[in-house]
Amino acid sequence: MGNNGSLQTAVNAIYKVFDSAPQLSFNIDYLYYLHNQSPRNDISKEEFNTWINYVNQILDITYNYIGQNCILYTKTLIYQIANTQNILYVERVNRIKSELLNLTREILKN
């Protein structure tokens, strides 16, 4: 278990991952619509996979830094969400972001 300073550092790293999540942008979607006549309703597989790799790296570092088992549990949940079929990548991102917020709450409780 880490001290309050290391816990806050871990939470800050998770917030950065949260903030870096790919999302749909109105401007990009509008330009896509103008050129393709249909709006873009999802992020690309490449965007999603790049972000998931970043999520996993930060969670691994965070676990090594503060050693809380809730991080491993969250990694398992994120793996399951990331590999769920038949839902848009953007929806997977939203679900993973929710789990990241839950993780920060759990870390700060300790």
PDB file of N, CA, C and O in Angstrom, residues 52-101:
ATOM      1  N   ILE A  52      -6.358   1.223 -25.544  1.00  0.00           N
ATOM      2  CA  ILE A  52      -6.384   0.075 -24.623  1.00  0.00           C
ATOM      3  C   ILE A  52      -4.969  -0.309 -24.211  1.00  0.00           C
ATOM      4  O   ILE A  52      -4.718  -0.632 -23.050  1.00  0.00           O
ATOM      5  N   ASN A  53      -4.032  -0.275 -25.145  1.00  0.00           N
ATOM      6  CA  ASN A  53      -2.638  -0.570 -24.796  1.00  0.00           C
ATOM      7  C   ASN A  53      -2.123   0.429 -23.772  1.00  0.00           C
ATOM      8  O   ASN A  53      -1.433   0.050 -22.819  1.00  0.00           O
ATOM      9  N   TYR A  54      -2.462   1.688 -23.952  1.00  0.00           N
ATOM     10  CA  TYR A  54      -2.069   2.739 -23.005  1.00  0.00           C
ATOM     11  C   TYR A  54      -2.707   2.488 -21.638  1.00  0.00           C
ATOM     12  O   TYR A  54      -2.037   2.559 -20.607  1.00  0.00           O
ATOM     13  N   VAL A  55      -3.993   2.168 -21.627  1.00  0.00           N
ATOM     14  CA  VAL A  55      -4.706   1.861 -20.377  1.00  0.00           C
ATOM     15  C   VAL A  55      -3.975   0.749 -19.631  1.00  0.00           C
ATOM     16  O   VAL A  55      -3.679   0.868 -18.439  1.00  0.00           O
ATOM     17  N   ASN A  56      -3.678  -0.335 -20.324  1.00  0.00           N
ATOM     18  CA  ASN A  56      -3.030  -1.481 -19.686  1.00  0.00           C
ATOM     19  C   ASN A  56      -1.632  -1.144 -19.174  1.00  0.00           C
ATOM     20  O   ASN A  56      -1.247  -1.588 -18.089  1.00  0.00           O
ATOM     21  N   GLN A  57      -0.889  -0.370 -19.930  1.00  0.00           N
ATOM     22  CA  GLN A  57       0.448   0.024 -19.479  1.00  0.00           C
ATOM     23  C   GLN A  57       0.378   0.842 -18.195  1.00  0.00           C
ATOM     24  O   GLN A  57       1.130   0.593 -17.253  1.00  0.00           O
ATOM     25  N   ILE A  58      -0.521   1.802 -18.162  1.00  0.00           N
ATOM     26  CA  ILE A  58      -0.648   2.653 -16.972  1.00  0.00           C
ATOM     27  C   ILE A  58      -1.143   1.842 -15.778  1.00  0.00           C
ATOM     28  O   ILE A  58      -0.666   2.019 -14.653  1.00  0.00           O
ATOM     29  N   LEU A  59      -2.073   0.931 -16.002  1.00  0.00           N
ATOM     30  CA  LEU A  59      -2.554   0.102 -14.896  1.00  0.00           C
ATOM     31  C   LEU A  59      -1.449  -0.818 -14.384  1.00  0.00           C
ATOM     32  O   LEU A  59      -1.336  -1.040 -13.174  1.00  0.00           O
ATOM     33  N   ASP A  60      -0.622  -1.344 -15.272  1.00  0.00           N
ATOM     34  CA  ASP A  60       0.515  -2.171 -14.839  1.00  0.00           C
ATOM     35  C   ASP A  60       1.491  -1.356 -13.996  1.00  0.00           C
ATOM     36  O   ASP A  60       1.941  -1.799 -12.935  1.00  0.00           O
ATOM     37  N   ILE A  61       1.818  -0.168 -14.473  1.00  0.00           N
ATOM     38  CA  ILE A  61       2.732   0.704 -13.725  1.00  0.00           C
ATOM     39  C   ILE A  61       2.125   1.074 -12.380  1.00  0.00           C
ATOM     40  O   ILE A  61       2.803   1.056 -11.352  1.00  0.00           O
ATOM     41  N   THR A  62       0.843   1.403 -12.389  1.00  0.00           N
ATOM     42  CA  THR A  62       0.153   1.788 -11.157  1.00  0.00           C
ATOM     43  C   THR A  62       0.146   0.641 -10.161  1.00  0.00           C
ATOM     44  O   THR A  62       0.398   0.837  -8.971  1.00  0.00           O
ATOM     45  N   TYR A  63      -0.109  -0.563 -10.646  1.00  0.00           N
ATOM     46  CA  TYR A  63      -0.097  -1.726  -9.746  1.00  0.00           C
ATOM     47  C   TYR A  63       1.300  -1.921  -9.151  1.00  0.00           C
ATOM     48  O   TYR A  63       1.439  -2.158  -7.951  1.00  0.00           O
ATOM     49  N   ASN A  64       2.315  -1.806  -9.983  1.00  0.00           N
ATOM     50  CA  ASN A  64       3.689  -1.954  -9.483  1.00  0.00           C
ATOM     51  C   ASN A  64       4.044  -0.862  -8.485  1.00  0.00           C
ATOM     52  O   ASN A  64       4.851  -1.071  -7.585  1.00  0.00           O
ATOM     53  N   TYR A  65       3.434   0.285  -8.621  1.00  0.00           N
ATOM     54  CA  TYR A  65       3.719   1.440  -7.779  1.00  0.00           C
ATOM     55  C   TYR A  65       3.025   1.358  -6.416  1.00  0.00           C
ATOM     56  O   TYR A  65       3.635   1.643  -5.398  1.00  0.00           O
ATOM     57  N   ILE A  66       1.742   0.950  -6.417  1.00  0.00           N
ATOM     58  CA  ILE A  66       1.006   0.949  -5.148  1.00  0.00           C
ATOM     59  C   ILE A  66       0.510  -0.426  -4.730  1.00  0.00           C
ATOM     60  O   ILE A  66       0.086  -0.603  -3.589  1.00  0.00           O
ATOM     61  N   GLY A  67       0.512  -1.408  -5.648  1.00  0.00           N
ATOM     62  CA  GLY A  67       0.228  -2.788  -5.298  1.00  0.00           C
ATOM     63  C   GLY A  67      -1.164  -3.107  -4.781  1.00  0.00           C
ATOM     64  O   GLY A  67      -1.317  -4.016  -3.980  1.00  0.00           O
ATOM     65  N   GLN A  68      -2.173  -2.393  -5.245  1.00  0.00           N
ATOM     66  CA  GLN A  68      -3.533  -2.686  -4.782  1.00  0.00           C
ATOM     67  C   GLN A  68      -4.223  -3.670  -5.732  1.00  0.00           C
ATOM     68  O   GLN A  68      -4.233  -3.482  -6.947  1.00  0.00           O
ATOM     69  N   ASN A  69      -4.832  -4.702  -5.156  1.00  0.00           N
ATOM     70  CA  ASN A  69      -5.485  -5.738  -5.956  1.00  0.00           C
ATOM     71  C   ASN A  69      -6.666  -5.236  -6.764  1.00  0.00           C
ATOM     72  O   ASN A  69      -7.027  -5.836  -7.771  1.00  0.00           O
ATOM     73  N   CYS A  70      -7.268  -4.122  -6.362  1.00  0.00           N
ATOM     74  CA  CYS A  70      -8.384  -3.574  -7.130  1.00  0.00           C
ATOM     75  C   CYS A  70      -7.942  -3.204  -8.547  1.00  0.00           C
ATOM     76  O   CYS A  70      -8.754  -3.218  -9.479  1.00  0.00           O
ATOM     77  N   ILE A  71      -6.668  -2.932  -8.727  1.00  0.00           N
ATOM     78  CA  ILE A  71      -6.148  -2.611 -10.057  1.00  0.00           C
ATOM     79  C   ILE A  71      -6.193  -3.849 -10.945  1.00  0.00           C
ATOM     80  O   ILE A  71      -6.615  -3.781 -12.104  1.00  0.00           O
ATOM     81  N   LEU A  72      -5.793  -4.986 -10.402  1.00  0.00           N
ATOM     82  CA  LEU A  72      -5.847  -6.232 -11.173  1.00  0.00           C
ATOM     83  C   LEU A  72      -7.283  -6.604 -11.522  1.00  0.00           C
ATOM     84  O   LEU A  72      -7.567  -7.059 -12.633  1.00  0.00           O
ATOM     85  N   TYR A  73      -8.184  -6.400 -10.587  1.00  0.00           N
ATOM     86  CA  TYR A  73      -9.604  -6.671 -10.823  1.00  0.00           C
ATOM     87  C   TYR A  73     -10.123  -5.776 -11.954  1.00  0.00           C
ATOM     88  O   TYR A  73     -10.811  -6.247 -12.868  1.00  0.00           O
ATOM     89  N   THR A  74      -9.764  -4.501 -11.920  1.00  0.00           N
ATOM     90  CA  THR A  74     -10.209  -3.571 -12.954  1.00  0.00           C
ATOM     91  C   THR A  74      -9.624  -3.945 -14.308  1.00  0.00           C
ATOM     92  O   THR A  74     -10.308  -3.859 -15.329  1.00  0.00           O
ATOM     93  N   LYS A  75      -8.371  -4.381 -14.317  1.00  0.00           N
ATOM     94  CA  LYS A  75      -7.762  -4.829 -15.587  1.00  0.00           C
ATOM     95  C   LYS A  75      -8.553  -5.980 -16.190  1.00  0.00           C
ATOM     96  O   LYS A  75      -8.761  -6.029 -17.402  1.00  0.00           O
ATOM     97  N   THR A  76      -9.010  -6.894 -15.352  1.00  0.00           N
ATOM     98  CA  THR A  76      -9.815  -8.019 -15.835  1.00  0.00           C
ATOM     99  C   THR A  76     -11.136  -7.527 -16.427  1.00  0.00           C
ATOM    100  O   THR A  76     -11.550  -7.969 -17.506  1.00  0.00           O
ATOM    101  N   LEU A  77     -11.792  -6.605 -15.727  1.00  0.00           N
ATOM    102  CA  LEU A  77     -13.046  -6.043 -16.242  1.00  0.00           C
ATOM    103  C   LEU A  77     -12.825  -5.326 -17.572  1.00  0.00           C
ATOM    104  O   LEU A  77     -13.612  -5.482 -18.516  1.00  0.00           O
ATOM    105  N   ILE A  78     -11.752  -4.564 -17.655  1.00  0.00           N
ATOM    106  CA  ILE A  78     -11.455  -3.825 -18.883  1.00  0.00           C
ATOM    107  C   ILE A  78     -11.179  -4.786 -20.032  1.00  0.00           C
ATOM    108  O   ILE A  78     -11.630  -4.568 -21.162  1.00  0.00           O
ATOM    109  N   TYR A  79     -10.468  -5.853 -19.759  1.00  0.00           N
ATOM    110  CA  TYR A  79     -10.215  -6.870 -20.790  1.00  0.00           C
ATOM    111  C   TYR A  79     -11.532  -7.431 -21.315  1.00  0.00           C
ATOM    112  O   TYR A  79     -11.721  -7.576 -22.528  1.00  0.00           O
ATOM    113  N   GLN A  80     -12.446  -7.733 -20.407  1.00  0.00           N
ATOM    114  CA  GLN A  80     -13.747  -8.276 -20.810  1.00  0.00           C
ATOM    115  C   GLN A  80     -14.535  -7.269 -21.647  1.00  0.00           C
ATOM    116  O   GLN A  80     -15.125  -7.624 -22.670  1.00  0.00           O
ATOM    117  N   ILE A  81     -14.532  -6.027 -21.222  1.00  0.00           N
ATOM    118  CA  ILE A  81     -15.249  -4.990 -21.970  1.00  0.00           C
ATOM    119  C   ILE A  81     -14.613  -4.788 -23.351  1.00  0.00           C
ATOM    120  O   ILE A  81     -15.315  -4.702 -24.359  1.00  0.00           O
ATOM    121  N   ALA A  82     -13.306  -4.713 -23.383  1.00  0.00           N
ATOM    122  CA  ALA A  82     -12.592  -4.471 -24.641  1.00  0.00           C
ATOM    123  C   ALA A  82     -12.865  -5.571 -25.661  1.00  0.00           C
ATOM    124  O   ALA A  82     -12.861  -5.312 -26.869  1.00  0.00           O
ATOM    125  N   ASN A  83     -13.097  -6.773 -25.187  1.00  0.00           N
ATOM    126  CA  ASN A  83     -13.307  -7.908 -26.094  1.00  0.00           C
ATOM    127  C   ASN A  83     -14.770  -8.269 -26.290  1.00  0.00           C
ATOM    128  O   ASN A  83     -15.068  -9.299 -26.882  1.00  0.00           O
ATOM    129  N   THR A  84     -15.668  -7.423 -25.812  1.00  0.00           N
ATOM    130  CA  THR A  84     -17.095  -7.650 -26.020  1.00  0.00           C
ATOM    131  C   THR A  84     -17.434  -7.383 -27.477  1.00  0.00           C
ATOM    132  O   THR A  84     -17.074  -6.347 -28.024  1.00  0.00           O
ATOM    133  N   GLN A  85     -18.113  -8.313 -28.086  1.00  0.00           N
ATOM    134  CA  GLN A  85     -18.500  -8.165 -29.485  1.00  0.00           C
ATOM    135  C   GLN A  85     -19.860  -7.482 -29.590  1.00  0.00           C
ATOM    136  O   GLN A  85     -20.613  -7.422 -28.632  1.00  0.00           O
ATOM    137  N   ASN A  86     -20.151  -6.971 -30.762  1.00  0.00           N
ATOM    138  CA  ASN A  86     -21.465  -6.413 -31.111  1.00  0.00           C
ATOM    139  C   ASN A  86     -21.810  -5.127 -30.381  1.00  0.00           C
ATOM    140  O   ASN A  86     -22.990  -4.801 -30.246  1.00  0.00           O
ATOM    141  N   ILE A  87     -20.815  -4.409 -29.858  1.00  0.00           N
ATOM    142  CA  ILE A  87     -21.059  -3.050 -29.388  1.00  0.00           C
ATOM    143  C   ILE A  87     -19.981  -2.153 -29.988  1.00  0.00           C
ATOM    144  O   ILE A  87     -18.859  -2.601 -30.257  1.00  0.00           O
ATOM    145  N   LEU A  88     -20.332  -0.921 -30.215  1.00  0.00           N
ATOM    146  CA  LEU A  88     -19.407   0.023 -30.830  1.00  0.00           C
ATOM    147  C   LEU A  88     -18.179   0.239 -29.943  1.00  0.00           C
ATOM    148  O   LEU A  88     -18.257   0.136 -28.721  1.00  0.00           O
ATOM    149  N   TYR A  89     -17.072   0.575 -30.585  1.00  0.00           N
ATOM    150  CA  TYR A  89     -15.859   0.872 -29.826  1.00  0.00           C
ATOM    151  C   TYR A  89     -16.079   2.062 -28.892  1.00  0.00           C
ATOM    152  O   TYR A  89     -15.583   2.073 -27.766  1.00  0.00           O
ATOM    153  N   VAL A  90     -16.807   3.047 -29.361  1.00  0.00           N
ATOM    154  CA  VAL A  90     -17.044   4.227 -28.534  1.00  0.00           C
ATOM    155  C   VAL A  90     -17.822   3.855 -27.268  1.00  0.00           C
ATOM    156  O   VAL A  90     -17.576   4.410 -26.196  1.00  0.00           O
ATOM    157  N   GLU A  91     -18.717   2.891 -27.360  1.00  0.00           N
ATOM    158  CA  GLU A  91     -19.445   2.425 -26.172  1.00  0.00           C
ATOM    159  C   GLU A  91     -18.506   1.649 -25.239  1.00  0.00           C
ATOM    160  O   GLU A  91     -18.588   1.774 -24.020  1.00  0.00           O
ATOM    161  N   ARG A  92     -17.611   0.878 -25.806  1.00  0.00           N
ATOM    162  CA  ARG A  92     -16.621   0.175 -24.982  1.00  0.00           C
ATOM    163  C   ARG A  92     -15.763   1.180 -24.222  1.00  0.00           C
ATOM    164  O   ARG A  92     -15.467   0.990 -23.044  1.00  0.00           O
ATOM    165  N   VAL A  93     -15.363   2.256 -24.916  1.00  0.00           N
ATOM    166  CA  VAL A  93     -14.571   3.305 -24.268  1.00  0.00           C
ATOM    167  C   VAL A  93     -15.339   3.884 -23.091  1.00  0.00           C
ATOM    168  O   VAL A  93     -14.791   4.056 -22.002  1.00  0.00           O
ATOM    169  N   ASN A  94     -16.616   4.182 -23.288  1.00  0.00           N
ATOM    170  CA  ASN A  94     -17.416   4.754 -22.200  1.00  0.00           C
ATOM    171  C   ASN A  94     -17.510   3.811 -21.008  1.00  0.00           C
ATOM    172  O   ASN A  94     -17.423   4.239 -19.857  1.00  0.00           O
ATOM    173  N   ARG A  95     -17.680   2.535 -21.268  1.00  0.00           N
ATOM    174  CA  ARG A  95     -17.748   1.555 -20.175  1.00  0.00           C
ATOM    175  C   ARG A  95     -16.412   1.440 -19.451  1.00  0.00           C
ATOM    176  O   ARG A  95     -16.367   1.330 -18.220  1.00  0.00           O
ATOM    177  N   ILE A  96     -15.338   1.457 -20.196  1.00  0.00           N
ATOM    178  CA  ILE A  96     -14.001   1.379 -19.592  1.00  0.00           C
ATOM    179  C   ILE A  96     -13.720   2.632 -18.774  1.00  0.00           C
ATOM    180  O   ILE A  96     -13.168   2.546 -17.669  1.00  0.00           O
ATOM    181  N   LYS A  97     -14.113   3.783 -19.277  1.00  0.00           N
ATOM    182  CA  LYS A  97     -13.928   5.023 -18.518  1.00  0.00           C
ATOM    183  C   LYS A  97     -14.677   4.956 -17.192  1.00  0.00           C
ATOM    184  O   LYS A  97     -14.161   5.408 -16.166  1.00  0.00           O
ATOM    185  N   SER A  98     -15.843   4.364 -17.204  1.00  0.00           N
ATOM    186  CA  SER A  98     -16.606   4.201 -15.965  1.00  0.00           C
ATOM    187  C   SER A  98     -15.834   3.325 -14.973  1.00  0.00           C
ATOM    188  O   SER A  98     -15.772   3.625 -13.776  1.00  0.00           O
ATOM    189  N   GLU A  99     -15.245   2.257 -15.456  1.00  0.00           N
ATOM    190  CA  GLU A  99     -14.449   1.378 -14.592  1.00  0.00           C
ATOM    191  C   GLU A  99     -13.212   2.096 -14.059  1.00  0.00           C
ATOM    192  O   GLU A  99     -12.802   1.880 -12.918  1.00  0.00           O
ATOM    193  N   LEU A 100     -12.608   2.957 -14.879  1.00  0.00           N
ATOM    194  CA  LEU A 100     -11.443   3.716 -14.421  1.00  0.00           C
ATOM    195  C   LEU A 100     -11.831   4.676 -13.296  1.00  0.00           C
ATOM    196  O   LEU A 100     -11.086   4.822 -12.324  1.00  0.00           O
ATOM    197  N   LEU A 101     -12.986   5.306 -13.426  1.00  0.00           N
ATOM    198  CA  LEU A 101     -13.453   6.186 -12.345  1.00  0.00           C
ATOM    199  C   LEU A 101     -13.720   5.390 -11.073  1.00  0.00           C
ATOM    200  O   LEU A 101     -13.376   5.825  -9.970  1.00  0.00           O
TER     201      LEU A 101
END
